[in-house]
CSV table of C-alpha atoms in Angstrom, one decimal:
chain,number,residue,atom,x,y,z
A,1,ASN,CA,12.7,144.8,34.1
A,2,ASP,CA,11.0,142.4,36.5
A,3,GLN,CA,13.1,143.7,39.4
A,4,THR,CA,12.2,147.3,38.5
A,5,GLU,CA,8.5,146.6,38.4
A,6,LEU,CA,8.8,144.8,41.9
A,7,LYS,CA,10.5,147.8,43.5
A,8,THR,CA,7.9,150.1,42.0
A,9,THR,CA,5.0,148.0,43.4
A,10,VAL,CA,6.7,147.8,47.0
A,11,SER,CA,7.3,151.5,47.0
A,12,THR,CA,3.6,152.2,46.0
A,13,LYS,CA,2.3,149.9,48.8
A,14,LYS,CA,4.6,151.6,51.4
A,15,LEU,CA,3.2,155.1,50.4
A,16,SER,CA,-0.3,153.9,50.5
A,17,LEU,CA,0.3,152.5,54.0
A,18,ARG,CA,1.8,155.8,55.2
A,19,MET,CA,-1.1,157.8,53.8
A,20,GLY,CA,-3.6,155.5,55.4
A,21,CYS,CA,-2.0,155.9,58.8
A,22,CYS,CA,-1.9,159.7,58.6
A,23,SER,CA,-5.6,159.7,57.5
A,24,SER,CA,-6.5,157.5,60.5
A,25,CYS,CA,-4.5,159.8,62.8
A,26,PHE,CA,-6.5,162.9,61.6
A,27,LYS,CA,-9.8,161.0,62.0
A,28,GLY,CA,-9.0,160.0,65.6
A,29,SER,CA,-7.9,163.5,66.4
A,30,GLY,CA,-11.1,164.9,65.0
A,31,ALA,CA,-13.3,162.5,66.9
A,32,LYS,CA,-11.5,163.3,70.1
A,33,SER,CA,-12.0,167.0,69.6
A,34,LYS,CA,-15.7,166.6,69.0
A,35,ALA,CA,-16.0,164.4,72.1
A,36,THR,CA,-14.8,167.3,74.2
A,37,GLU,CA,-17.4,169.8,73.0
A,38,MET,CA,-20.2,168.5,75.2
A,39,THR,CA,-20.3,165.9,78.0
A,40,SER,CA,-23.3,164.5,79.9
A,41,THR,CA,-23.6,162.8,83.2
A,42,ASN,CA,-22.6,159.1,83.6
A,43,GLY,CA,-21.2,156.8,86.2
A,44,SER,CA,-21.9,156.7,89.9
A,45,GLY,CA,-22.5,159.6,92.2
A,46,GLY,CA,-23.8,161.8,89.4
A,47,MET,CA,-20.3,162.4,88.2
A,48,GLY,CA,-19.9,162.9,84.5
A,49,SER,CA,-16.8,163.2,82.3
A,50,GLY,CA,-17.1,167.0,83.0
A,51,GLY,CA,-15.3,166.3,86.3
A,52,LYS,CA,-15.5,169.0,88.9
A,53,SER,CA,-18.5,170.7,87.6
A,54,MET,CA,-20.7,167.6,88.0
A,55,LYS,CA,-20.7,167.7,91.8
A,56,ILE,CA,-21.7,170.0,94.7
A,57,SER,CA,-19.5,173.2,94.6
A,58,ARG,CA,-17.7,173.8,97.8
A,59,LYS,CA,-16.9,177.4,96.8
A,60,MET,CA,-20.5,178.3,96.0
A,61,SER,CA,-22.0,176.5,99.0
A,62,ALA,CA,-22.5,177.8,102.6
A,63,PRO,CA,-19.6,177.0,105.0
A,64,THR,CA,-22.2,175.3,107.2
A,65,ILE,CA,-22.9,172.7,104.6
A,66,ASP,CA,-21.1,169.4,104.7
A,67,ILE,CA,-20.4,167.6,101.5
A,68,GLN,CA,-19.9,163.8,101.3
A,69,ASP,CA,-19.1,161.8,98.2
A,70,ASN,CA,-19.2,164.9,96.0
A,71,THR,CA,-23.0,164.9,95.8
A,72,THR,CA,-24.5,164.3,99.2
A,73,VAL,CA,-25.1,167.3,101.5
A,74,SER,CA,-26.0,167.7,105.2
A,75,GLY,CA,-25.7,170.5,107.7
A,76,THR,CA,-27.6,173.8,107.2
A,77,GLY,CA,-27.8,176.4,104.5
A,78,LEU,CA,-27.6,176.7,100.8
A,79,ALA,CA,-25.7,174.2,98.5
A,80,LEU,CA,-25.2,174.7,94.8
A,81,ALA,CA,-24.1,172.2,92.1
A,82,GLY,CA,-21.1,173.4,90.0
A,83,VAL,CA,-22.9,173.1,86.7
A,84,VAL,CA,-24.8,175.9,84.9
A,85,ILE,CA,-28.1,175.0,83.4
A,86,GLU,CA,-27.4,175.9,79.8
A,87,GLN,CA,-29.3,173.4,77.7
A,88,ASP,CA,-33.0,174.2,76.7
A,89,ALA,CA,-34.6,171.7,79.0
A,90,ALA,CA,-33.0,169.7,81.9
A,91,TYR,CA,-34.1,167.4,84.7
A,92,TRP,CA,-32.4,166.3,87.9
A,93,GLU,CA,-33.3,164.8,91.2
A,94,TRP,CA,-32.7,165.2,95.0
A,95,HIS,CA,-32.9,162.0,97.0
A,96,ILE,CA,-33.8,162.7,100.6
A,97,GLU,CA,-32.7,160.8,103.7
A,98,LEU,CA,-34.3,161.5,107.1
A,99,SER,CA,-34.8,159.7,110.4
A,100,GLU,CA,-37.8,157.3,110.2
A,101,GLY,CA,-41.1,159.1,110.8
A,102,ALA,CA,-39.6,162.6,110.6
A,103,SER,CA,-40.3,165.3,108.0
A,104,GLU,CA,-38.6,168.6,107.2
A,105,ASP,CA,-39.3,171.7,105.1
A,106,VAL,CA,-36.6,171.8,102.5
A,107,MET,CA,-36.1,174.4,99.8
A,108,VAL,CA,-35.2,173.1,96.4
A,109,GLY,CA,-34.7,174.8,93.0
A,110,LEU,CA,-32.2,177.0,91.3
A,111,ALA,CA,-29.8,179.7,92.6
A,112,THR,CA,-27.5,182.2,90.9
A,113,ARG,CA,-23.8,182.1,91.5
A,114,LYS,CA,-22.6,182.5,95.0
A,115,ASP,CA,-19.3,183.1,96.7
A,116,LYS,CA,-17.7,183.9,100.1
A,117,SER,CA,-18.7,187.5,100.0
A,118,PHE,CA,-22.4,186.5,99.7
A,119,TYR,CA,-22.2,184.3,102.7
A,120,ALA,CA,-20.3,187.0,104.7
A,121,ALA,CA,-23.0,189.5,103.9
A,122,LEU,CA,-25.8,186.9,104.8
A,123,GLU,CA,-24.1,186.4,108.2
A,124,GLN,CA,-24.1,190.2,108.8
A,125,SER,CA,-27.8,190.5,107.9
A,126,GLU,CA,-29.0,187.9,110.5
A,127,GLY,CA,-32.7,188.1,111.0
A,128,ASP,CA,-33.5,189.0,107.4
A,129,GLU,CA,-35.0,185.9,105.9
A,130,SER,CA,-36.2,187.4,102.7
A,131,PRO,CA,-35.6,185.2,99.5
A,132,GLN,CA,-33.5,188.0,98.0
A,133,THR,CA,-31.2,188.0,101.1
A,134,THR,CA,-30.9,184.3,101.5
A,135,GLY,CA,-30.5,183.6,97.7
A,136,THR,CA,-33.6,181.4,97.5
A,137,SER,CA,-35.9,183.4,95.3
A,138,LEU,CA,-35.8,180.7,92.6
A,139,MET,CA,-36.5,177.9,95.1
A,140,ARG,CA,-39.6,176.4,96.7
A,141,LYS,CA,-40.2,175.0,100.2
A,142,LEU,CA,-41.4,171.5,100.2
A,143,SER,CA,-42.4,169.2,103.2
A,144,LEU,CA,-40.3,166.0,102.7
A,145,LYS,CA,-39.7,162.7,104.4
A,146,ASP,CA,-37.3,159.9,104.3
A,147,LYS,CA,-36.7,158.3,100.8
A,148,ASP,CA,-38.7,161.1,99.0
A,149,THR,CA,-37.6,162.0,95.6
A,150,VAL,CA,-37.7,165.6,94.4
A,151,GLY,CA,-37.6,166.1,90.7
A,152,VAL,CA,-36.7,169.6,89.2
A,153,ALA,CA,-37.3,170.4,85.5
A,154,ALA,CA,-36.0,173.6,84.2
A,155,GLN,CA,-36.4,175.1,80.7
A,156,HIS,CA,-35.4,178.3,79.0
A,157,SER,CA,-37.9,178.5,76.1
A,158,ASP,CA,-41.3,177.7,77.6
A,159,LEU,CA,-43.5,178.4,80.6
A,160,PRO,CA,-43.4,177.5,83.4
A,161,MET,CA,-39.6,177.6,83.4
A,162,VAL,CA,-39.2,175.6,86.6
A,163,GLN,CA,-41.4,172.6,87.6
A,164,PHE,CA,-41.2,170.6,90.8
A,165,LEU,CA,-42.3,166.9,91.4
A,166,VAL,CA,-42.3,164.9,94.6
A,167,ASN,CA,-42.2,161.1,94.0
A,168,GLY,CA,-43.3,161.7,90.4
A,169,GLU,CA,-46.3,163.8,91.3
A,170,PRO,CA,-46.1,167.4,89.8
A,171,LEU,CA,-46.6,170.3,92.1
A,172,HIS,CA,-48.2,172.8,89.8
A,173,GLU,CA,-48.9,175.4,92.4
A,174,GLU,CA,-45.1,175.6,93.2
A,175,ALA,CA,-44.0,176.2,89.6
A,176,ILE,CA,-41.8,179.2,88.7
A,177,ASN,CA,-42.7,181.0,85.6
A,178,ARG,CA,-39.5,182.9,84.7
A,179,PHE,CA,-35.8,183.2,85.6
A,180,ARG,CA,-32.9,185.1,84.1
A,181,GLY,CA,-29.2,184.7,84.0
A,182,GLN,CA,-26.9,181.7,84.8
A,183,VAL,CA,-28.5,179.4,87.4
A,184,TYR,CA,-27.3,176.3,89.2
A,185,PRO,CA,-29.2,173.4,90.7
A,186,SER,CA,-29.5,174.1,94.5
A,187,ILE,CA,-31.0,173.1,97.8
A,188,HIS,CA,-31.3,174.8,101.1
A,189,LEU,CA,-31.3,172.6,104.2
A,190,PRO,CA,-33.0,173.9,107.4
A,191,PRO,CA,-31.5,173.5,111.0
A,192,ASN,CA,-32.8,170.0,112.0
A,193,GLU,CA,-32.3,167.2,114.4
A,194,HIS,CA,-33.4,164.4,112.1
A,195,SER,CA,-30.2,163.4,110.3
A,196,LEU,CA,-31.3,165.2,107.1
A,197,LYS,CA,-29.3,164.4,104.0
A,198,ALA,CA,-29.9,165.1,100.3
A,199,THR,CA,-28.2,163.6,97.4
A,200,LEU,CA,-28.0,165.3,94.0
A,201,VAL,CA,-28.6,162.9,91.1
A,202,LEU,CA,-27.7,164.0,87.6
A,203,ASP,CA,-27.2,160.5,86.1
A,204,GLU,CA,-30.4,159.4,84.3
A,205,ASN,CA,-29.5,155.8,85.1
A,206,GLN,CA,-30.0,156.6,88.8
A,207,PHE,CA,-33.3,158.6,88.3
A,208,ARG,CA,-36.1,157.1,90.4
A,209,GLU,CA,-38.9,159.0,88.6
A,210,MET,CA,-39.6,160.2,85.0
A,211,SER,CA,-39.2,163.8,83.9
A,212,PRO,CA,-42.5,165.6,83.2
A,213,HIS,CA,-41.8,165.5,79.4
A,214,ALA,CA,-39.4,163.7,77.0
A,215,ARG,CA,-37.7,167.0,76.2
A,216,PHE,CA,-36.3,167.3,79.7
A,217,GLY,CA,-33.0,165.3,79.5
A,218,PRO,CA,-30.3,164.9,82.1
A,219,VAL,CA,-28.0,167.9,82.8
A,220,ILE,CA,-25.3,168.4,80.1
A,221,VAL,CA,-22.0,170.3,80.6
A,222,ALA,CA,-21.1,172.6,77.7
A,223,ARG,CA,-17.3,172.8,77.3
A,224,GLY,CA,-15.0,174.5,74.8
A,225,ILE,CA,-13.2,172.5,72.1
A,226,ILE,CA,-9.7,171.6,73.4
C-alpha cells in the first residue's frame, strides 16, 4: 500500500510540473505577441524596435539627398522618414548643423508618400516651385542656424494640427490647421554652401526640448500582431 501511495504521489507531481510548463509557455507566447503590436522609439540614432521604418526612407527621399547613420541628411531636396504619423498626438525633433555663423532657410513639417515617379515629374517641371509641385504644402520655411533644434508636434483630433518650435519657442504664426491622409515627418534642404545637415530625432531620451503639451509623445510605430 505504501508503495502504491508513493507512485501515485510522484505521478501527480510530474503531471503538475508538465501543466505548469505548458501554462508558462502560453503566457510567454502571449506576452511576445502583445509586444509586437506597437513599438516606440528607443536606442541611439532614433531607431526603434520597429526597424527600417524608424529612419530616413531612401525610397521616399529625393535622389539628391545623402543619408548618413540612417537619420542624418545632407544635400538638397526632400527627405521623408519611413514612419506614418498614426497616433493621435506625436512630437519629434530635427537637430541642425551648419557652418559657424551661417544660416539657411530650411523647410520642415510633414509630407505625403513619395516615390521615384514623383521625383521624375518634379525634374520635368523645373521652374515650378509651388508647394503642390514640390511636395512641401504641409511644411514651413524656417531660418535656422547651427545647433538649432526644430520641434514638430502633430495631432489628428485638435487644431492646429501641426505646430512648430525652434529651440523650445513656439512659432504660432507658422502653425498648420489641417491635413488629411497618411503623412510622414519630412524636411526640405535648400542648395547651400554651409555644410548643412539635419538629424531626425525620434527617441525622447535624445530630445533637447519639451513638446508643447504632455499629450504629444514620441512617434510610435503601429504593427500587426505576428
